[in-house]
Short mmCIF file of C-alpha atoms and ligand atoms in Angstrom, two decimals:
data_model
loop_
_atom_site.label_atom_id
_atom_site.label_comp_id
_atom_site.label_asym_id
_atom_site.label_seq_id
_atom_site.Cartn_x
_atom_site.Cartn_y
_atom_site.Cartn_z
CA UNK A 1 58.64 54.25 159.87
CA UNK A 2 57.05 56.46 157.19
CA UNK A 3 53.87 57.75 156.36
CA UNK A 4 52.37 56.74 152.98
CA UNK A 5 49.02 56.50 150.77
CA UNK A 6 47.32 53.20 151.18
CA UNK A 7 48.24 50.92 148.62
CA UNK A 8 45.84 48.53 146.47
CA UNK A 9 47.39 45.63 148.40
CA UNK A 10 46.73 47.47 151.54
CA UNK A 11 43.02 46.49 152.51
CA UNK A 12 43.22 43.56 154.23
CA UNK A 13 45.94 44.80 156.50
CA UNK A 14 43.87 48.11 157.24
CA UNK A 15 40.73 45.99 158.67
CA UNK A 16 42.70 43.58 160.56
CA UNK A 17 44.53 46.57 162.10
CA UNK A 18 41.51 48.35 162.67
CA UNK A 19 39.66 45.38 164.24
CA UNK A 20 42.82 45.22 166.50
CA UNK A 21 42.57 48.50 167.57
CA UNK A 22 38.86 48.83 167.94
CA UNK A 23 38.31 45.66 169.92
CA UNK A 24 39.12 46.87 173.24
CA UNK A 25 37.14 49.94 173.03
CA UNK A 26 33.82 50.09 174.99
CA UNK A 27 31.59 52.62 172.80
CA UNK A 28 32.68 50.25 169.25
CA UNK A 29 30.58 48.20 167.83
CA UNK A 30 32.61 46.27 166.15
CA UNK A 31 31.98 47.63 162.56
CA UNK A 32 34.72 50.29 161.92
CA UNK A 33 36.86 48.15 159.34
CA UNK A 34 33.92 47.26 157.42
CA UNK A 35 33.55 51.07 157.29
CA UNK A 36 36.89 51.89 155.68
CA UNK A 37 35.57 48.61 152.78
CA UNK A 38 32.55 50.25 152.55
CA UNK A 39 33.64 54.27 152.19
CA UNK A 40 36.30 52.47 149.34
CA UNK A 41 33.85 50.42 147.73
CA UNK A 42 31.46 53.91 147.52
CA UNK A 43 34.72 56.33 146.00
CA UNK A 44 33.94 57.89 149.88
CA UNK A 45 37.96 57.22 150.70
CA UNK A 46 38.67 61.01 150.38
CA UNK A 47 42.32 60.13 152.03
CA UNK A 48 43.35 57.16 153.77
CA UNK A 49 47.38 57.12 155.09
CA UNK A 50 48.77 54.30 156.42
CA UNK A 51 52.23 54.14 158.64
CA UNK A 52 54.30 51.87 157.27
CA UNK A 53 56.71 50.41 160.18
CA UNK A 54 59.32 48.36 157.70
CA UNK A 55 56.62 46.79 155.61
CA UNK A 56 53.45 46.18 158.30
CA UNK A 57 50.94 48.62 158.96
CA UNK A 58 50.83 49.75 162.66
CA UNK A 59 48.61 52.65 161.66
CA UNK A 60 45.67 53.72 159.59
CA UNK A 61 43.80 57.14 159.20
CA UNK A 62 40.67 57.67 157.06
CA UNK A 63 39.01 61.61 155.98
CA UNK A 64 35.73 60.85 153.95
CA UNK A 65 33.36 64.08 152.79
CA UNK A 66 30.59 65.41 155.21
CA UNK A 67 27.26 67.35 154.64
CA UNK A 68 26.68 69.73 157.09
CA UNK A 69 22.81 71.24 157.29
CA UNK A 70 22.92 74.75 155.83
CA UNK A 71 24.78 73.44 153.25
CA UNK A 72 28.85 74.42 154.14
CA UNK A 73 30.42 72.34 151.47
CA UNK A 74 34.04 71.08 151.53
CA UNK A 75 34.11 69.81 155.09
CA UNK A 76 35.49 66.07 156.19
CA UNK A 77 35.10 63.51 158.19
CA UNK A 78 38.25 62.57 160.22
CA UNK A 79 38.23 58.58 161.27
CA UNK A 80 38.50 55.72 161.90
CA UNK A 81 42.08 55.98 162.76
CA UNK A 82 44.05 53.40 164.64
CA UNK A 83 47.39 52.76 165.69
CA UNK A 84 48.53 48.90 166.10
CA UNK A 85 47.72 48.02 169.97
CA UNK A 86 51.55 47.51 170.70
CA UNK A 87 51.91 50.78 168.97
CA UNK A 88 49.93 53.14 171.15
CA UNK A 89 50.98 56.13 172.76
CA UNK A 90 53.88 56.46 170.92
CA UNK A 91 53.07 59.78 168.42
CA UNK A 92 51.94 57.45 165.48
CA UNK A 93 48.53 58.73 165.91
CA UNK A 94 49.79 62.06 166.34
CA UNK A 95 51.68 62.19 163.04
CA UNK A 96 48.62 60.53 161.17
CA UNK A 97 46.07 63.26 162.16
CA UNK A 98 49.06 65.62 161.65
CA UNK A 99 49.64 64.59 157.82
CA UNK A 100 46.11 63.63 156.81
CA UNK A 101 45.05 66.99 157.96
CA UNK A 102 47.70 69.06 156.29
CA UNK A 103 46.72 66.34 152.55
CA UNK A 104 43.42 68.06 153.39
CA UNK A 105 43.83 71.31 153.78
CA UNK A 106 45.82 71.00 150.38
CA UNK A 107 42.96 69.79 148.82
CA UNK A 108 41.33 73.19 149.47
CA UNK A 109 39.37 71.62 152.19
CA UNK A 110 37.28 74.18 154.75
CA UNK A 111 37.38 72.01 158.13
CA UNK A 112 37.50 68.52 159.59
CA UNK A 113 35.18 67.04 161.91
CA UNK A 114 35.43 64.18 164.01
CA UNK A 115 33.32 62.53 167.07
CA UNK A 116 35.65 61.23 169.47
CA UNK A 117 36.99 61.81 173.41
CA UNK A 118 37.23 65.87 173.78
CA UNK A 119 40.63 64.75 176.09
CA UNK A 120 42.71 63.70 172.97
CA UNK A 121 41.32 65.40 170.06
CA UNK A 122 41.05 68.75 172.09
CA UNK A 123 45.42 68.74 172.53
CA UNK A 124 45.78 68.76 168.55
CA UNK A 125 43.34 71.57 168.22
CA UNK A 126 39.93 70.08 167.63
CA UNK A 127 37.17 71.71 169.71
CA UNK A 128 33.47 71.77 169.65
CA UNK A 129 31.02 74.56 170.42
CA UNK A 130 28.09 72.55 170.68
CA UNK A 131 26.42 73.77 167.77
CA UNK A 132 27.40 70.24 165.40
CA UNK A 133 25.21 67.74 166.07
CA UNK A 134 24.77 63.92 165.22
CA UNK A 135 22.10 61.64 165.72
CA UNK A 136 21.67 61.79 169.87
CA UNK A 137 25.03 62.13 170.43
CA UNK A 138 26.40 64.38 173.12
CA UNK A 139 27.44 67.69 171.05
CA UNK A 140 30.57 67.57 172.91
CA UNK A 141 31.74 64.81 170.80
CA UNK A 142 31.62 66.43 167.41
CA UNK A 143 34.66 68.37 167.49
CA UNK A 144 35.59 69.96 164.92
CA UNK A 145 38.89 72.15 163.00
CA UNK A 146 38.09 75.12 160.80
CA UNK A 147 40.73 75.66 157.96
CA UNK A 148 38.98 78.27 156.49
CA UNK A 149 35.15 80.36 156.92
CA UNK A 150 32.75 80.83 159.59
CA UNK A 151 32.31 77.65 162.31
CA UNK A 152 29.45 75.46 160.84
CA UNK A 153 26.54 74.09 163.11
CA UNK A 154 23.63 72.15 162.01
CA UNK A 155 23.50 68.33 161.72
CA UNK A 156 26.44 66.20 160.05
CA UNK A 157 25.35 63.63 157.60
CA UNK A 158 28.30 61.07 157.32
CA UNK A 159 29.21 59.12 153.92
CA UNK A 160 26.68 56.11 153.85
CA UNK A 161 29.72 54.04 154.87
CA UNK A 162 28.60 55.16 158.95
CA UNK A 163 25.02 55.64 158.13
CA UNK A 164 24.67 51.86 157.05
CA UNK A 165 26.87 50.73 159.89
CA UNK A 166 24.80 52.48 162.05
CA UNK A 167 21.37 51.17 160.83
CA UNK A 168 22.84 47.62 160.72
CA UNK A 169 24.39 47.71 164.71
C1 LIG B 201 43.32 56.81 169.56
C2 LIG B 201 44.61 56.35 168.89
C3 LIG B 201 44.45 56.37 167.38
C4 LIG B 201 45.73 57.30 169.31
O1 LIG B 201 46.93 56.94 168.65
P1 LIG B 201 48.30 56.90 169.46
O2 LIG B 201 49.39 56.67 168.49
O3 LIG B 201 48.16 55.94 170.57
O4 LIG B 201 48.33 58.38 170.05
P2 LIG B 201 49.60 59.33 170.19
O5 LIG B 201 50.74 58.55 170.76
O6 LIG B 201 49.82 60.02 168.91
O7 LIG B 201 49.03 60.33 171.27
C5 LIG B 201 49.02 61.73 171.11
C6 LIG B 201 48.81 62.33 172.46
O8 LIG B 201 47.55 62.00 173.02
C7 LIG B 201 47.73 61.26 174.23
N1 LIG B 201 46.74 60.21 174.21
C8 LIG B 201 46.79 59.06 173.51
N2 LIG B 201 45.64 58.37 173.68
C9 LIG B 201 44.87 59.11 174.52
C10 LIG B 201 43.59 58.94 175.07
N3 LIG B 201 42.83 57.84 174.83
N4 LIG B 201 43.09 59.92 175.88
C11 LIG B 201 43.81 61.01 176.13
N5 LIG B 201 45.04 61.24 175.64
C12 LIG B 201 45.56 60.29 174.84
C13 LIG B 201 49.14 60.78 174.25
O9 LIG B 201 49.62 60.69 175.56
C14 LIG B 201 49.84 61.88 173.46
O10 LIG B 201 50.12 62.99 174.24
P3 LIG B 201 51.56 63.69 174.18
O11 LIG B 201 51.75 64.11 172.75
O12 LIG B 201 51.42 64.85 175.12
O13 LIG B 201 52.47 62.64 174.62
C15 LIG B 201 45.02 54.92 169.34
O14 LIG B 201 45.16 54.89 170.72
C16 LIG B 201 44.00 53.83 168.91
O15 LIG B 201 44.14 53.22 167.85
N6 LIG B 201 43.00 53.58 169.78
C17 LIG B 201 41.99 52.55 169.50
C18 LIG B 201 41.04 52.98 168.39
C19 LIG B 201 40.40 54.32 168.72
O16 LIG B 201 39.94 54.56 169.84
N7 LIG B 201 40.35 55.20 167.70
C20 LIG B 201 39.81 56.54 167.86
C21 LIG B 201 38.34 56.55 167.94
S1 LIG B 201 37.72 58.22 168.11
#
């Protein structure tokens, strides 16, 4: 198993393995593979790694550019990831995150934000302050990992990949 870029010939794989992922959670909507089409489509794709497990992708990670109100630039968008449901629990998420952010950091990026559950993102060194905020969203979900510069608060505005999805749930 080996981490990788996606590959033209990787999209179809990438939503199925999303939509596998994604169905069983409670908060989804459904729409996160179109999102990784849609941030490709728009040149939004900033980095998108794929574990390749012998040929088959059993997991995905996505960083796409975020504007943060006051105007820090160079900050990303961590997600959707997902890791093949038979796959779970067994690092490949860990790794992704672990990669993607380190591709990221060596593209001079300043932080990563995410929204996700505090439990898991907070053990690989995400945290939140409360000061990002999203839509209505509990601040406690916008986590986020400064690589460089001050902590940034103010409201995230998402590549119109999310923005769309979210108009059109
Ligand atoms: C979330 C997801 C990407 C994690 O990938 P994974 O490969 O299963 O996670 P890992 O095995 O790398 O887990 C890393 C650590 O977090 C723990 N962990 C995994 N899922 C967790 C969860 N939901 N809550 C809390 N801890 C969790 C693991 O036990 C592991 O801890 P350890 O290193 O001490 O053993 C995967 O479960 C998934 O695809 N879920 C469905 C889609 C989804 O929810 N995506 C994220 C939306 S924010």
């Amino acid at each position: 198993m080996f981490i990788r870029k996606e590959a033209p010939g990787d999209a179809d794989a990438i939503r199925s393995l999303t939509e596998a992922a994604f169905a069983p959670v409670p908060y989804s909507n459904g729409s996160e593979g179109r999102i990784i089409d849609q941030l490709r489509t728009d040149g939004d794709l900033a980095i998108s790694l794929v574990m390749d497990d012998d040929g088959t992708v059993v997991g995905h990670i996505a960083f796409s550019p975020i504007k943060i109100e006051g105007g820090e630039d160079k900050w990303y968008c961590l997600g959707p990831i997902s890791v093949a449901p038979g796959k779970q629990r067994q690092g490949i998420g860990k790794a992704l995150i672990g990669e993607g952010l380190r591709r990221l950091r060596a593209l001079g990026a300043n932080g990563c934000t995410l929204v996700g559950d505090p439990a898991y993102y907070g053990r690989l060194g995400f945290r939140s302050d409360g000061r990002l905020r999203y839509k209505s969203l509990n601040p406690s979900l916008i986590q986020r990992m400064v690589f460089q510069g001050v902590p940034p608060k103010g409201n995230l505005t998402h590549a119109d990949a999310f923005e769309h999805a979210l108009e059109d749930s």
